[in-house]
mmCIF file of C-alpha atoms and ligand atoms in Angstrom:
data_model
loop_
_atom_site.group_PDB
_atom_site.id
_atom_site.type_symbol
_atom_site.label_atom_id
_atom_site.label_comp_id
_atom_site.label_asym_id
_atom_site.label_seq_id
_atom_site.Cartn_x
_atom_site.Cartn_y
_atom_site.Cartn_z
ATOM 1 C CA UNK A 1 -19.900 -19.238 15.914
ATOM 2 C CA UNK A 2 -16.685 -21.906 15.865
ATOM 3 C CA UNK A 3 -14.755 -21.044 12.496
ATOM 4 C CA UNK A 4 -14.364 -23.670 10.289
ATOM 5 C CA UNK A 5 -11.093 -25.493 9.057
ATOM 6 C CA UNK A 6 -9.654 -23.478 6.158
ATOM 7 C CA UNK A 7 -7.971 -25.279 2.940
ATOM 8 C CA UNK A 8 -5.212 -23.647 1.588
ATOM 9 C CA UNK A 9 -2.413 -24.199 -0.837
ATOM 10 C CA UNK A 10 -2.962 -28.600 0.235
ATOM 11 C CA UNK A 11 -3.139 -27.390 3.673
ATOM 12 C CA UNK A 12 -5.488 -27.778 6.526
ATOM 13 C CA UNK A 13 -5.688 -24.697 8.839
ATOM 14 C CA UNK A 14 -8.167 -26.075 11.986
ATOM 15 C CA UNK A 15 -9.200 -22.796 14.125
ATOM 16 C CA UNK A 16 -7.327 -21.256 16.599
ATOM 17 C CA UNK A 17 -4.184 -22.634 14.645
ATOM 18 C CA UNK A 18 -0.947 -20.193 13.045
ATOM 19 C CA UNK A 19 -0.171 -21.783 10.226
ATOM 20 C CA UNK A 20 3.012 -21.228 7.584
ATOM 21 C CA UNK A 21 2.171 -20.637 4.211
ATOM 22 C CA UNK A 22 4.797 -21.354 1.249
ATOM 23 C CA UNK A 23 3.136 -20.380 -2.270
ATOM 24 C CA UNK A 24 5.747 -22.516 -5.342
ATOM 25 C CA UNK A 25 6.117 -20.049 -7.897
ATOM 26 C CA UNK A 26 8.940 -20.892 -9.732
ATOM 27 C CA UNK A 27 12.409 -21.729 -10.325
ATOM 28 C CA UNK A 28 15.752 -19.030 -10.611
ATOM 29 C CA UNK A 29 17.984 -19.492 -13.058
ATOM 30 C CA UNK A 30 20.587 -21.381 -10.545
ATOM 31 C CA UNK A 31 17.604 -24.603 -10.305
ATOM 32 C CA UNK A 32 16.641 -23.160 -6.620
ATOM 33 C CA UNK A 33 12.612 -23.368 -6.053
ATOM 34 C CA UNK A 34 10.950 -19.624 -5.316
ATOM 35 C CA UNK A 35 8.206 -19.252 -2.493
ATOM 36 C CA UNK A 36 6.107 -16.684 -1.917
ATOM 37 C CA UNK A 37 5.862 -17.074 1.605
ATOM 38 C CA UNK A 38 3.494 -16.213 4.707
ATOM 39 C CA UNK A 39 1.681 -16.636 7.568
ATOM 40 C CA UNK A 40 -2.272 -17.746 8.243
ATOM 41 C CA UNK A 41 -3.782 -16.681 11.223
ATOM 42 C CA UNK A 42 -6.857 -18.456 11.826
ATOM 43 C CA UNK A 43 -9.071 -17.712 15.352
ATOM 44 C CA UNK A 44 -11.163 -19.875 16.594
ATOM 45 C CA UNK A 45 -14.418 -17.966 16.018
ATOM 46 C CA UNK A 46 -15.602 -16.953 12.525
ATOM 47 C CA UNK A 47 -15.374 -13.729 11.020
ATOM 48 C CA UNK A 48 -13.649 -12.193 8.042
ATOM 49 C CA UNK A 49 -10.584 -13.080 6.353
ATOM 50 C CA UNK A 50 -8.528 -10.322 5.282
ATOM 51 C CA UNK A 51 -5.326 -10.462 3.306
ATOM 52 C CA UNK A 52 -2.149 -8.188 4.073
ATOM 53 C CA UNK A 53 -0.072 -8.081 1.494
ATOM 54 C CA UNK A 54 3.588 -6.255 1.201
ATOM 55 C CA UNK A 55 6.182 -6.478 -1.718
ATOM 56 C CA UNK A 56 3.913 -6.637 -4.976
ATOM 57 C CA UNK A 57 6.705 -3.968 -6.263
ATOM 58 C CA UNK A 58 10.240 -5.644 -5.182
ATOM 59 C CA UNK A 59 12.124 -2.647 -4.160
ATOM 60 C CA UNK A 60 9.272 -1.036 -2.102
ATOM 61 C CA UNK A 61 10.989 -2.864 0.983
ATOM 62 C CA UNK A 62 8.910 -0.044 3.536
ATOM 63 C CA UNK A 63 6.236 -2.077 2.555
ATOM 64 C CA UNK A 64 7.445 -5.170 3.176
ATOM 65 C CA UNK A 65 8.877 -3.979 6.523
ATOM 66 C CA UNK A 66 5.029 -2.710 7.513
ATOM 67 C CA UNK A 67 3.954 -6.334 7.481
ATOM 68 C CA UNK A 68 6.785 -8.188 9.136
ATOM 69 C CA UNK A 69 6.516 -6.035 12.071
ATOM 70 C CA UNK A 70 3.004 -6.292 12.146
ATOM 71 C CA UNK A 71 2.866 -9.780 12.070
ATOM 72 C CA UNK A 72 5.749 -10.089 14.705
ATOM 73 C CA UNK A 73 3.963 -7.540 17.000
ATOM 74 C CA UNK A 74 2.085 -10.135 18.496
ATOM 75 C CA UNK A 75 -1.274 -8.285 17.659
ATOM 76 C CA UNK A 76 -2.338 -10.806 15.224
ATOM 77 C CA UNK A 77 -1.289 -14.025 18.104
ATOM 78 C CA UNK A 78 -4.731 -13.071 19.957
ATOM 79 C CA UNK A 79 -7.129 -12.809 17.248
ATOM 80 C CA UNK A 80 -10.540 -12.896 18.519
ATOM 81 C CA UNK A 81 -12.606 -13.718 15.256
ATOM 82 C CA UNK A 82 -11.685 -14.217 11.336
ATOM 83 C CA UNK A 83 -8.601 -15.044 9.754
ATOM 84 C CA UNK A 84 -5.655 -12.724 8.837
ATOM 85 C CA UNK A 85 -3.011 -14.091 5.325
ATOM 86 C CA UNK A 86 0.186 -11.829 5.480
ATOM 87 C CA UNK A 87 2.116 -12.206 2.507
ATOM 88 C CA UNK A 88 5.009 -9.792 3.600
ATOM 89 C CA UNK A 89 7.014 -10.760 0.192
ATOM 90 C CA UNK A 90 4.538 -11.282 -3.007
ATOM 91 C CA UNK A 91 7.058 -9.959 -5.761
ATOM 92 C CA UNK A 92 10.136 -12.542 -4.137
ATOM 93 C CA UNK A 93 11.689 -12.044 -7.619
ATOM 94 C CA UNK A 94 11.710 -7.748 -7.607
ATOM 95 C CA UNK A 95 12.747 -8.585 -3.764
ATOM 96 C CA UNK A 96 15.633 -10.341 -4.232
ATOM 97 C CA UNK A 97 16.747 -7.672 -7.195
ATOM 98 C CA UNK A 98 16.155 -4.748 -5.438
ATOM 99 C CA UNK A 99 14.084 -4.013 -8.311
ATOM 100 C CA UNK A 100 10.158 -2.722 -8.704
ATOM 101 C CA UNK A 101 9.303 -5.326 -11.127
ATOM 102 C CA UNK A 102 10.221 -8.901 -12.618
ATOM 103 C CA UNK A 103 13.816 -9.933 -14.878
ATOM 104 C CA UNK A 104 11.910 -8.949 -17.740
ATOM 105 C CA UNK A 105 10.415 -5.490 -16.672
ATOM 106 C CA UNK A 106 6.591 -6.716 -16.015
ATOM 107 C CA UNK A 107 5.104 -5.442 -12.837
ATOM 108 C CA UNK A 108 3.048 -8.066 -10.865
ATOM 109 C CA UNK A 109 0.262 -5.157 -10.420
ATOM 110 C CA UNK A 110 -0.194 -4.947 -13.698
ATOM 111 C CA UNK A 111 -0.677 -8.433 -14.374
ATOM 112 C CA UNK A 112 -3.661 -9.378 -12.352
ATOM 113 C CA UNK A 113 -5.891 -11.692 -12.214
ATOM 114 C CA UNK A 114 -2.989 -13.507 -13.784
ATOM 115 C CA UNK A 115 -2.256 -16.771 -15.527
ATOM 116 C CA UNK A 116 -0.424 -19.599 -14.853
ATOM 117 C CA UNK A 117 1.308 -19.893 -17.811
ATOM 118 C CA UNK A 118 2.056 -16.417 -18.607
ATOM 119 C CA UNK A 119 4.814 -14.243 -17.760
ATOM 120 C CA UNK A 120 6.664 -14.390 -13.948
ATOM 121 C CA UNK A 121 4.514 -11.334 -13.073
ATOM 122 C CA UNK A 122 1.378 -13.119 -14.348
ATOM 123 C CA UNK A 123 2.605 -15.911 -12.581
ATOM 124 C CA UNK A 124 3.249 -14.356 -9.267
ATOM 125 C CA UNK A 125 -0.557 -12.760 -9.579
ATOM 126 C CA UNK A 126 -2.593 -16.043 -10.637
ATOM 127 C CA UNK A 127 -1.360 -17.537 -7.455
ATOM 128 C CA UNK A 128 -2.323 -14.993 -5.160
ATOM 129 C CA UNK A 129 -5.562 -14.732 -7.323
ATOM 130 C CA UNK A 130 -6.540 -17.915 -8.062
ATOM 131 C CA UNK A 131 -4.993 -19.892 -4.507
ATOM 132 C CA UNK A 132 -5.791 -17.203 -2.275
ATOM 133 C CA UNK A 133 -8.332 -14.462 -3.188
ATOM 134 C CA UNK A 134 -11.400 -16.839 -3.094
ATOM 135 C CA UNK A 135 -11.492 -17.088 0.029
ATOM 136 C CA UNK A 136 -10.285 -13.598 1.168
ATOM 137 C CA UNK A 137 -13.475 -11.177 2.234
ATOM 138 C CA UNK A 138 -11.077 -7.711 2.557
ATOM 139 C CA UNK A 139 -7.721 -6.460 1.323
ATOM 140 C CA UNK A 140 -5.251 -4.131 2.495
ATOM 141 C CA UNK A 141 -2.139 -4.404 0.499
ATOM 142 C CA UNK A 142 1.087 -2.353 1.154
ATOM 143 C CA UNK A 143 3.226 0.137 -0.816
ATOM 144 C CA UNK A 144 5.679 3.278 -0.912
ATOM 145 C CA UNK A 145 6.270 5.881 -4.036
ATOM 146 C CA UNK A 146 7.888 4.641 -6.976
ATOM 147 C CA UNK A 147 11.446 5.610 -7.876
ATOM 148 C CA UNK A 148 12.665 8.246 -5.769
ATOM 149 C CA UNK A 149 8.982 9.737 -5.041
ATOM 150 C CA UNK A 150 8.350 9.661 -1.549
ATOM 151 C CA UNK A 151 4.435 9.438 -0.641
ATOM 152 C CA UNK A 152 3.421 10.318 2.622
ATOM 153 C CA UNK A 153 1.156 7.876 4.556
ATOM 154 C CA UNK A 154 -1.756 7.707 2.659
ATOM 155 C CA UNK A 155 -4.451 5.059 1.854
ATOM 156 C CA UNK A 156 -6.497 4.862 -1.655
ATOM 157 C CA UNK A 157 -9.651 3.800 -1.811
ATOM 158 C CA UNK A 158 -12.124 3.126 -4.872
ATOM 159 C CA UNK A 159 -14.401 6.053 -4.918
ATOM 160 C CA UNK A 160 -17.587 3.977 -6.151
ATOM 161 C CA UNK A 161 -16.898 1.349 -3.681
ATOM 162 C CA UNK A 162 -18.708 2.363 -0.142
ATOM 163 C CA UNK A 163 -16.987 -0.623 2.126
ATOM 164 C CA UNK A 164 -13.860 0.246 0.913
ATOM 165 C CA UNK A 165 -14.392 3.849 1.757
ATOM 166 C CA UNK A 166 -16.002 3.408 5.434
ATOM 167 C CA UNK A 167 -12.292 0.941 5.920
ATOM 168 C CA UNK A 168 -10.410 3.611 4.545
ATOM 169 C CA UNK A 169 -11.824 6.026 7.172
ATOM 170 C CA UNK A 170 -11.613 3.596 9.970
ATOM 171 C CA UNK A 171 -7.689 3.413 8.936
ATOM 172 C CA UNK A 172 -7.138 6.765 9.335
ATOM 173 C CA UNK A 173 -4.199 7.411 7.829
ATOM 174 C CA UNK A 174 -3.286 11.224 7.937
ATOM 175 C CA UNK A 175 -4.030 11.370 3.804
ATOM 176 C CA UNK A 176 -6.932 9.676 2.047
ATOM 177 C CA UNK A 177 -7.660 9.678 -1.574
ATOM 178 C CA UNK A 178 -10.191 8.844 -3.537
ATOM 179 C CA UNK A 179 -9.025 7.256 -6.419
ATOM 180 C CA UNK A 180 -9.865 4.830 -9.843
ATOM 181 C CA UNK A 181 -8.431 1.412 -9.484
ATOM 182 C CA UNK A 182 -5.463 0.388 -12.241
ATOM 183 C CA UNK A 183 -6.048 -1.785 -15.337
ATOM 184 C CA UNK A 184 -4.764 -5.550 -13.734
ATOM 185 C CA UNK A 185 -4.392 -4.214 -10.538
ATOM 186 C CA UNK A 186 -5.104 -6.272 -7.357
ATOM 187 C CA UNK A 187 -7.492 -3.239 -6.590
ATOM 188 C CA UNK A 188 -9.252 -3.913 -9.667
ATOM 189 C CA UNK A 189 -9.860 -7.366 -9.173
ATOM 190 C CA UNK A 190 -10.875 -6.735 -5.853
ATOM 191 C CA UNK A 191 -13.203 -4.053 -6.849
ATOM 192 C CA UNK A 192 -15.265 -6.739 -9.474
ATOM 193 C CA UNK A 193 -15.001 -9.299 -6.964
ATOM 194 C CA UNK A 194 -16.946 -6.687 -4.592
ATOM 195 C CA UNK A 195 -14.510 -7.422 -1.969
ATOM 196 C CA UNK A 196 -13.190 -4.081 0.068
ATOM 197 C CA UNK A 197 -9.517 -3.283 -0.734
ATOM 198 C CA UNK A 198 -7.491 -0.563 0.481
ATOM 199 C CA UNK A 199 -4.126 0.841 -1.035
ATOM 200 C CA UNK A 200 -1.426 1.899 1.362
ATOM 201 C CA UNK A 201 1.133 3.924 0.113
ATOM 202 C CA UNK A 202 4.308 5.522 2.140
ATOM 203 C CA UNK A 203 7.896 6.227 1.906
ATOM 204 C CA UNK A 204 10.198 5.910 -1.014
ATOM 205 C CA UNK A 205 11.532 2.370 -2.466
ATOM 206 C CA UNK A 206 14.341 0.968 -1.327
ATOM 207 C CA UNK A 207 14.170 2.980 2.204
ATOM 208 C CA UNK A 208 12.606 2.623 5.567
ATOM 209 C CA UNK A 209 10.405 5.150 6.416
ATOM 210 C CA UNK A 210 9.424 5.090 10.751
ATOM 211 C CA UNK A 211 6.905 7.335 10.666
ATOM 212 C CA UNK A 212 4.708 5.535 7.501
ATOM 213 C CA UNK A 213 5.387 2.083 9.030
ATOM 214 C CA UNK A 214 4.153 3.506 12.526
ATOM 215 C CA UNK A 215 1.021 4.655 10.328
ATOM 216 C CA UNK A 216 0.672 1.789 8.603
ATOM 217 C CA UNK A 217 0.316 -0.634 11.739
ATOM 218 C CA UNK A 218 -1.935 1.828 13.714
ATOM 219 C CA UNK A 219 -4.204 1.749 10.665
ATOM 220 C CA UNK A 220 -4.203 -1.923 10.897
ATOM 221 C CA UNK A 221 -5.022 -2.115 14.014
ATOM 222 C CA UNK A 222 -8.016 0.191 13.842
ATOM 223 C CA UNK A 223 -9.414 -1.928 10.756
ATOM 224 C CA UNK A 224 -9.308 -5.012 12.849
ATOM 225 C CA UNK A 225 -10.644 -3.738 15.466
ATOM 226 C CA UNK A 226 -13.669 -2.610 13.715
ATOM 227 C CA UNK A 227 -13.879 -6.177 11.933
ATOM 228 C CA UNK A 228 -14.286 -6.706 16.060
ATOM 229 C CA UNK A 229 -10.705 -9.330 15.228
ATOM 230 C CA UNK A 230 -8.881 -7.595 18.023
ATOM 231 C CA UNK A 231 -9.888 -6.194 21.301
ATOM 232 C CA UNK A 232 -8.516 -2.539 20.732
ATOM 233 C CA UNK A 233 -7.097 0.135 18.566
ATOM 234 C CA UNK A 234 -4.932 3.245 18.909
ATOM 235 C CA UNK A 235 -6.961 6.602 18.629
ATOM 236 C CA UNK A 236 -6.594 8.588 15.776
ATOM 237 C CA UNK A 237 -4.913 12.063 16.988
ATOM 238 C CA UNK A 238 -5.921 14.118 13.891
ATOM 239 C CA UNK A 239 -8.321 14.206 11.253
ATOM 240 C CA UNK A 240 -7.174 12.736 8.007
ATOM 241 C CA UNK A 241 -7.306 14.849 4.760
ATOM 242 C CA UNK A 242 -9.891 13.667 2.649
ATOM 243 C CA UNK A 243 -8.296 13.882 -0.872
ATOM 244 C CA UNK A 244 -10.650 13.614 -4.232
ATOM 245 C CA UNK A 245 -8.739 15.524 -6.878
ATOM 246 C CA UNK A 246 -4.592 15.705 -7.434
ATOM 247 C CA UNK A 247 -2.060 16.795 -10.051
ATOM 248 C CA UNK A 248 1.133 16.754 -10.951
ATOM 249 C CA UNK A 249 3.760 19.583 -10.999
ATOM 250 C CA UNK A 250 6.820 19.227 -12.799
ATOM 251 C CA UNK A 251 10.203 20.411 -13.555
ATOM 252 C CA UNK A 252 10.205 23.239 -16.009
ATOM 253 C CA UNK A 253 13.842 22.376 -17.007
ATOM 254 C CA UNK A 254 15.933 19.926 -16.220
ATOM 255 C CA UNK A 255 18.980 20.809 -13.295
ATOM 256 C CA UNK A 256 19.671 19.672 -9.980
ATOM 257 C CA UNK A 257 16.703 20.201 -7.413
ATOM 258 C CA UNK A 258 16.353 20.933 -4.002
ATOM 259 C CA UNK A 259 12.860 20.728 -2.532
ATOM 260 C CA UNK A 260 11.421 23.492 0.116
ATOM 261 C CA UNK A 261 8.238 22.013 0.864
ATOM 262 C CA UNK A 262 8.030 17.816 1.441
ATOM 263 C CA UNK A 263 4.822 15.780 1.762
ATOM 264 C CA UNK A 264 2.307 16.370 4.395
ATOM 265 C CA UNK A 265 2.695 20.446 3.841
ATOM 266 C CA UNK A 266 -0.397 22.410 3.006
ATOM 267 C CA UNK A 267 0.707 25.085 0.645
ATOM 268 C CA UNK A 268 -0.629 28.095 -0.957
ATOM 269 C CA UNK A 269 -0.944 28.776 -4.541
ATOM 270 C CA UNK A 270 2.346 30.483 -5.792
ATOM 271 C CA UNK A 271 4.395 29.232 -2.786
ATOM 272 C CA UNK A 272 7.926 28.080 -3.412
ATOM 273 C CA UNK A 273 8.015 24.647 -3.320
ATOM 274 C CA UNK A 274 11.636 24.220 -4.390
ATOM 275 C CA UNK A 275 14.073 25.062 -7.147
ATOM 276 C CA UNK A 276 16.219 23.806 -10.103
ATOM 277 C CA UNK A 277 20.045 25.129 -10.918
ATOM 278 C CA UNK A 278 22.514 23.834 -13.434
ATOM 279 C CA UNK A 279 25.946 23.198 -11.729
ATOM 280 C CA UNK A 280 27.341 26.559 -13.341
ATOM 281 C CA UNK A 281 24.847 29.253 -11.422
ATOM 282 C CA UNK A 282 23.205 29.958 -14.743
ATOM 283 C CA UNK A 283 19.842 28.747 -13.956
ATOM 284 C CA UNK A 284 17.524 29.285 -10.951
ATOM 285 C CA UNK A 285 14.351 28.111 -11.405
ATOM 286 C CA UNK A 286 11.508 28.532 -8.626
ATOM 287 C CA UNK A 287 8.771 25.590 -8.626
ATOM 288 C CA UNK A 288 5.688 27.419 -8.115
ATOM 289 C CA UNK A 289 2.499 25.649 -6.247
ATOM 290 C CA UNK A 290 0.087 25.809 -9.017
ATOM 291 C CA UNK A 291 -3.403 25.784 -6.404
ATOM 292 C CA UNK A 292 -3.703 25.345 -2.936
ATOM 293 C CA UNK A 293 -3.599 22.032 -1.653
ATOM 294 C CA UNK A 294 -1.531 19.252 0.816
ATOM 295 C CA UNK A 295 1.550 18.120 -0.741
ATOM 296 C CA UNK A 296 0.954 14.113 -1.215
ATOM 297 C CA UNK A 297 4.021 13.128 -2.852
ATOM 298 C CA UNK A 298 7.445 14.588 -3.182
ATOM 299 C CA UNK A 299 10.617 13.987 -5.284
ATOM 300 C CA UNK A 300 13.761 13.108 -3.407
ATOM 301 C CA UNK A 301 16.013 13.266 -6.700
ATOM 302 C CA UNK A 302 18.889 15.363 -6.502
ATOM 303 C CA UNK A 303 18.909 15.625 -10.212
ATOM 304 C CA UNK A 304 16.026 16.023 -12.689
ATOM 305 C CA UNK A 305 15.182 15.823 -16.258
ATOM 306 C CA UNK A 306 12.418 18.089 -17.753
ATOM 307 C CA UNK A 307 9.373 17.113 -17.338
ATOM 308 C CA UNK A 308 10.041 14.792 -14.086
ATOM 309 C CA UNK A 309 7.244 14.984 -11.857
ATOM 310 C CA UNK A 310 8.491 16.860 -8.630
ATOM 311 C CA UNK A 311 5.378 17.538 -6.068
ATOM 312 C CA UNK A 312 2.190 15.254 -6.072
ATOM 313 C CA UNK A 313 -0.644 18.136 -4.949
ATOM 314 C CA UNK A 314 -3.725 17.409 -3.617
ATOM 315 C CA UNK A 315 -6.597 19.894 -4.226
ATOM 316 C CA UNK A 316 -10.205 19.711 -3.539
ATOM 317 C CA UNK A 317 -9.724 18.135 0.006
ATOM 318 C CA UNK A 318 -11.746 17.931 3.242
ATOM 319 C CA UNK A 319 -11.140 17.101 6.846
ATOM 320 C CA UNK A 320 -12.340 13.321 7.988
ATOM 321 C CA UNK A 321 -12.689 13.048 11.624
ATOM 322 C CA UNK A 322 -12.284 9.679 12.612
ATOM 323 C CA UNK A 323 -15.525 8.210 13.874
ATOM 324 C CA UNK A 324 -15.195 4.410 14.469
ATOM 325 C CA UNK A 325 -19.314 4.059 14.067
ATOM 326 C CA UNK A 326 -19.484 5.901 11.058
HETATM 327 ZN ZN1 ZN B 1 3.989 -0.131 -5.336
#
């Protein structure tokens, strides 16, 4: 069936068109205008529209990097049904600041749905809410660890949601987890909107990360290519672990700490993860595994304060096989 001509933001989209999106969201301090800005990709036959977003947190610039190379990989020029929005920037602000959330500490996803005359977070979320969500069918929207946590490639899903959960699947990223949605969240919204939404999380902030963006776009691809919007996918070379339970294990004392085991590790209970020392060779703590499980997030800070959370363990895991007709 011929799609139909999209409005957007005052904007006509007529199928088969690429259209640039620029979303006003405010002024900076020096008078100059602030855009969240984007691309439509609109086919000529109708199917779904899913959003890609990157850069609700400012600093998490791996994100941001997953969606500009995704949209410049040519994959979306050929789209045979639906429409694809990729918003590679949505926090411009936290962007521009090298900083997770706005000038005056909200984060954008905490402040969903949003209002328009609320805070610059709340802001920033009523427009993607209220100018763009209506007409988006699925979500995927991009992210890395906070701080100096690194995550490894991993999507999160809404446990109670079954779309979302046959998407996150088809992604096949090499860690899955089942997880509730955050208060304000985009999930969230998506979730009472009954709209499937994935999570992707990889890297660290402020650092590219090859191996998550690599994930990130093959998982793409193998969503869209289930939506039947492109003609073909990469395989899925292992099973992904099938997270539903995780915890956090954290430093004992406070010291400098050098990790043994990084993200992606399966690791025994009572393995040596890493250790903590003071700068004088007084201290030598061992950070213990406290169950088995796959490492899903690891702390890159050389120095630590007690109680910092230092591994991200998984427990209570399966194997997923990917299984694009399941
Ligand atoms: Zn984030």
């Amino acid at each position: 069936m011929e799609a139909e001509t999209i409005e957007l933001n005052g904007n006509k989209i007529e199928p088969g068109e690429t259209a640039d999106l620029k979303l006003y969201v405010g002024r900076l301090p020096s008078g100059d205008r602030i855009y969240i800005r984007g691309k439509v990709y609109h086919a000529r036959k109708k199917g779904p529209v899913v959003l890609i977003t990157g850069g609700i947190h400012g600093d998490e610039i791996n994100s941001v990097q997953i969606v500009r190379r995704f949209m410049d990989s040519g994959v979306l020029d050929n789209l045979q049904r639906g429409t694809v929005i990729a918003l590679p920037v949505v926090n411009v602000y936290g962007f521009i600041y090298f900083s997770r959330d706005l000038p005056d500490g909200k984060d954008v996803n905490r402040s969903f749905p949003g209002s328009s005359s609320g805070s610059l977070a709340s802001r920033i979320a009523s427009t993607v809410t209220k100018k763009i969500f209506p007409i988006v069918d699925i979500g995927m929207d991009f992210h890395t660890g906070g701080a100096s946590r690194y995550n490894y490639p991993q999507i999160r899903y809404s446990r109670s949601d079954k779309k979302s959960k046959e998407l996150a699947r088809v992604f096949g990223a090499p860690q899955i987890l089942s997880r509730g949605t955050i208060p304000k969240s985009l999930r969230r919204v998506a979730l009472k909107e009954n709209k499937p939404f994935l999570v992707f999380e990889g890297g660290e902030s402020l650092r590219l990360d090859g191996h998550s963006i690599a994930m990130a776009s093959r998982g793409i691809r193998r969503v869209l290519h289930h939506l039947e919007m492109i003609d073909n996918s990469p395989p899925c070379e292992e099973p992904s672990v099938h997270i539903l339970n995780t915890l956090w294990i954290r430093a004992s004392q406070a010291g400098l700490f050098t990790w043994a085991k990084c993200s992606g590790a399966f690791v025994k209970k009572k393995e040596v993860l890493g250790v903590i020392q003071d700068p004088h060779g007084d201290l030598n703590i061992k950070v213990l595994a406290s169950r088995d499980g796959y490492i899903v997030g690891h702390n890159n800070a050389a120095v630590v304060s007690q109680g910092d959370a230092l591994f991200h363990l998984g427990y209570s895991y399966e194997m997923w096989e990917y299984n694009e007709t399941s």
